[in-house]
Short mmCIF file of N, CA and C in Angstrom, two decimals:
data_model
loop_
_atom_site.label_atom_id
_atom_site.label_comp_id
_atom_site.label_asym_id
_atom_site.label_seq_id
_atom_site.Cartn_x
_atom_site.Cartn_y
_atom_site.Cartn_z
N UNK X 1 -92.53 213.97 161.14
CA UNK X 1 -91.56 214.66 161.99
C UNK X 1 -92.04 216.09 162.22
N UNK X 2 -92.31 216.45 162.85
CA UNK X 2 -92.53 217.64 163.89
C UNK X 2 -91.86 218.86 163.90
N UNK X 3 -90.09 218.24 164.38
CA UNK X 3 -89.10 219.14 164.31
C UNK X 3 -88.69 220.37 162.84
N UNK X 4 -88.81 221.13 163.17
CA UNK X 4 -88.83 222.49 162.04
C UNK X 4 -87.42 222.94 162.70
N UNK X 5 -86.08 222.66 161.69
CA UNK X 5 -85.13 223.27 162.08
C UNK X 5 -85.23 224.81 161.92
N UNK X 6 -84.59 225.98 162.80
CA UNK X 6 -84.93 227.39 162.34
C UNK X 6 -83.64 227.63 162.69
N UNK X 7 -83.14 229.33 161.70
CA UNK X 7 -81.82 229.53 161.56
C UNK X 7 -81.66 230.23 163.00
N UNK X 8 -80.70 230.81 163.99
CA UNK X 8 -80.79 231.34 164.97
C UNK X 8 -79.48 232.20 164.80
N UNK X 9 -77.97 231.42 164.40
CA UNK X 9 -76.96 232.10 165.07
C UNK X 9 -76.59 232.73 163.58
N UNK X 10 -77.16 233.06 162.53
CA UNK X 10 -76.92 233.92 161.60
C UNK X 10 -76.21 233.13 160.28
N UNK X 11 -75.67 231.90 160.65
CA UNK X 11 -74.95 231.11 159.64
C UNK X 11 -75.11 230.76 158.43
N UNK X 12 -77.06 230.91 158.61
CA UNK X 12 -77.65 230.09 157.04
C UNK X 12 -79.03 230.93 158.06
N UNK X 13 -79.34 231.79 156.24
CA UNK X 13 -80.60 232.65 155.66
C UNK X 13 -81.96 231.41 156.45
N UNK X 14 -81.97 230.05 155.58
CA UNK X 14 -82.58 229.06 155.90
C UNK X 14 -82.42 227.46 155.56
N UNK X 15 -83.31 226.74 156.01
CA UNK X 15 -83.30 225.02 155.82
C UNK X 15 -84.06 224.81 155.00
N UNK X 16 -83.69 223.87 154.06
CA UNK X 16 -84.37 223.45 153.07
C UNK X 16 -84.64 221.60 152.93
N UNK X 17 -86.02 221.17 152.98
CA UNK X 17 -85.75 219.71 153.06
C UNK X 17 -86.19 218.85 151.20
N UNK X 18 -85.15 218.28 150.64
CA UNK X 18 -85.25 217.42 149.96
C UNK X 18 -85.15 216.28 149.35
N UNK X 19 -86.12 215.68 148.58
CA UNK X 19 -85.74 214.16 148.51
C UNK X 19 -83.78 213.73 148.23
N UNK X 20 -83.57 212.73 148.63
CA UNK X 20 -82.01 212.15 148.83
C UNK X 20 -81.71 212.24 147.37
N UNK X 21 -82.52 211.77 146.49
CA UNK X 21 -81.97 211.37 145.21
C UNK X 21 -81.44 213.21 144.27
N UNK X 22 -82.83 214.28 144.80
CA UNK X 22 -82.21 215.60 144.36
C UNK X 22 -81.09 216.21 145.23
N UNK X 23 -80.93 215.88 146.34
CA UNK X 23 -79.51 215.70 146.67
C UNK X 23 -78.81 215.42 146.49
N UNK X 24 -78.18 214.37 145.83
CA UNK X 24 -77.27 213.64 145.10
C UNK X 24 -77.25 213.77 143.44
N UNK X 25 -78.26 214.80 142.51
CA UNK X 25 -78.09 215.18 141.55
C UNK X 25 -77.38 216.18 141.25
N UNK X 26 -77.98 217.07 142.65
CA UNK X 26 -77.26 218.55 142.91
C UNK X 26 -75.83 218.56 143.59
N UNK X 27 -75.19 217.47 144.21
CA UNK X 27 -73.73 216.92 144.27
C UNK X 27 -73.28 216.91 143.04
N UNK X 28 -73.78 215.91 142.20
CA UNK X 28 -73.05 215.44 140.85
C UNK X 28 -73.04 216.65 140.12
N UNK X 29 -74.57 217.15 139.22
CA UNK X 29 -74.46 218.08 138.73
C UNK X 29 -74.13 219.92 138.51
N UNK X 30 -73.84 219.98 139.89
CA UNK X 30 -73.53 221.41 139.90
C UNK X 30 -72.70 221.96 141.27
N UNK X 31 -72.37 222.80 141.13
CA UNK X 31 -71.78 223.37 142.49
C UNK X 31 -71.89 224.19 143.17
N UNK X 32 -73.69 223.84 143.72
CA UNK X 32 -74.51 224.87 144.34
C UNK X 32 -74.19 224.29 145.69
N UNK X 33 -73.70 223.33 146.49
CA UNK X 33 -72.60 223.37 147.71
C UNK X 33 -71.31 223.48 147.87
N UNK X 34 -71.05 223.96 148.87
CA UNK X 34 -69.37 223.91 149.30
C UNK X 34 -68.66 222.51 149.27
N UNK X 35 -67.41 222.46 148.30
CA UNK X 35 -67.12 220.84 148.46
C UNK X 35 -66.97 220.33 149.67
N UNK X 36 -66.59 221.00 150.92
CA UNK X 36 -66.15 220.00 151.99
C UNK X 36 -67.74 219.65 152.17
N UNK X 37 -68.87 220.21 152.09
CA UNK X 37 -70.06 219.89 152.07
C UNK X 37 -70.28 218.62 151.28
N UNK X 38 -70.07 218.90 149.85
CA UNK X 38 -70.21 217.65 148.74
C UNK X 38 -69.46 216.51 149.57
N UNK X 39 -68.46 216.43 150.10
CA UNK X 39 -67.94 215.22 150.51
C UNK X 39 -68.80 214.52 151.77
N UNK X 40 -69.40 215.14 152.85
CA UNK X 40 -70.26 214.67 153.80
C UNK X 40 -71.70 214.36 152.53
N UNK X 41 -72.28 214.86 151.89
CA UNK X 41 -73.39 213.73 151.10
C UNK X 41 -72.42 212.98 150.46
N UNK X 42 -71.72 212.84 149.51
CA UNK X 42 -71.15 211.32 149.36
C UNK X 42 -71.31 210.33 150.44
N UNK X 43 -70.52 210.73 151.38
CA UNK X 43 -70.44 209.79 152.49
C UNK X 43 -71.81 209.54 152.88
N UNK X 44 -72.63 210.15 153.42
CA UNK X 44 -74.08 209.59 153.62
C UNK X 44 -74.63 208.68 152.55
N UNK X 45 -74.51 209.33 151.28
CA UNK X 45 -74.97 207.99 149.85
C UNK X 45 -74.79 207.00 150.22
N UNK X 46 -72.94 207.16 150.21
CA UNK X 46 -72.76 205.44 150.06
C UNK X 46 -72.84 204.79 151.59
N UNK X 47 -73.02 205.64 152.63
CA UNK X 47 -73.36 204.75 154.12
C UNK X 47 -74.99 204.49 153.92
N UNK X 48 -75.21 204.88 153.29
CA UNK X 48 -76.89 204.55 153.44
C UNK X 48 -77.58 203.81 151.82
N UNK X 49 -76.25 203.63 151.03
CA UNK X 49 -76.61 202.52 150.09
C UNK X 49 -77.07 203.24 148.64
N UNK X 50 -77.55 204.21 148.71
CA UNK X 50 -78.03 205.18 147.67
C UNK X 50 -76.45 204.99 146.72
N UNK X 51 -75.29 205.34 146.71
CA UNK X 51 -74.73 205.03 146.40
C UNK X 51 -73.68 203.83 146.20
N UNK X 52 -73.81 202.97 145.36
CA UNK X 52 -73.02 201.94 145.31
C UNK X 52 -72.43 201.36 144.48
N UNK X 53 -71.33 199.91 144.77
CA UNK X 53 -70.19 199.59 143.80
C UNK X 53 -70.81 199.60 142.78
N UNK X 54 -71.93 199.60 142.13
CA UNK X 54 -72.41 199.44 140.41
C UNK X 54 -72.71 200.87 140.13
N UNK X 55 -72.43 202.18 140.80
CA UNK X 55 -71.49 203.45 140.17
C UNK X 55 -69.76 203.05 139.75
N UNK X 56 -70.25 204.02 138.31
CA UNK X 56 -68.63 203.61 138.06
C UNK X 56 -67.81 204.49 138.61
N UNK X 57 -67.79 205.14 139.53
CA UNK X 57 -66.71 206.23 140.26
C UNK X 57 -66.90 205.56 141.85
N UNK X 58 -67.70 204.38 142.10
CA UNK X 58 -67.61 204.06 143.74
C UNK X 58 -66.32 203.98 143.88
N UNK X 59 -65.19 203.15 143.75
CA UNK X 59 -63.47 202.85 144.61
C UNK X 59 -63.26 204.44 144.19
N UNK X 60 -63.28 205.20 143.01
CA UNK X 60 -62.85 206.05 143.45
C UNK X 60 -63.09 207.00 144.40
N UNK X 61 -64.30 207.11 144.67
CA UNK X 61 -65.06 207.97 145.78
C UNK X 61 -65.01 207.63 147.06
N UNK X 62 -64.73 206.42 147.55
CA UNK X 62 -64.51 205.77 148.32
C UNK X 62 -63.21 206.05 149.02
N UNK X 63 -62.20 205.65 148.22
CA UNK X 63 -60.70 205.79 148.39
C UNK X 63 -60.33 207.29 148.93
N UNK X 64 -61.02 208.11 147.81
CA UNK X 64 -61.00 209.34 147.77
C UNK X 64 -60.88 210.06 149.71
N UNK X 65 -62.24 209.51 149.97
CA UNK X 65 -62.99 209.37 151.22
C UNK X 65 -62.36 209.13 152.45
N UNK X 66 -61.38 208.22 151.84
CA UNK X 66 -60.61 207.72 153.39
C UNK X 66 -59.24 207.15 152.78
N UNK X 67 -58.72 208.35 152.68
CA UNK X 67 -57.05 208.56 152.00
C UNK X 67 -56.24 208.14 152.89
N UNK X 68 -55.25 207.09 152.83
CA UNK X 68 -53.87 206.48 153.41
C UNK X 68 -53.44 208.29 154.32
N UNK X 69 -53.26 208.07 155.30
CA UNK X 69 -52.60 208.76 156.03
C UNK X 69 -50.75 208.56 155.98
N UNK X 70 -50.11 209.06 156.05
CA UNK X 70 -48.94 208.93 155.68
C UNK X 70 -47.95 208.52 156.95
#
């Protein structure tokens, strides 16, 4: 891939690219993102399989994910 994202409108210093799995360590283990952030990688995990029902927190993360509207 070619494409080099670059920062422009001041939002973010810079882009950083890393493997999925240290993505999803740095979800679990620490809270070096913003949660509404943490919740879009969940959702990518488990849409893209990295995460699944043989985690023992999948229904909850899941559920979590897409809460009964009232």
């Amino acid at each position: 891939a070619d494409f080099q994202p670059s920062p422009e409108d001041g939002e973010v210093e810079s882009f950083q690219l890393h493997p999925i799995q240290e993505v999803a360590g740095i979800v679990r283990d620490t809270e070096e993102f913003k949660p509404n952030c943490n919740l879009v990688v969940i959702d990518f995990l488990i849409r893209h399989g990295v995460l699944g029902p043989e985690h023992p927190d999948y229904v909850d993360l899941v559920t979590g994910l897409h809460p009964r509207l009232p």
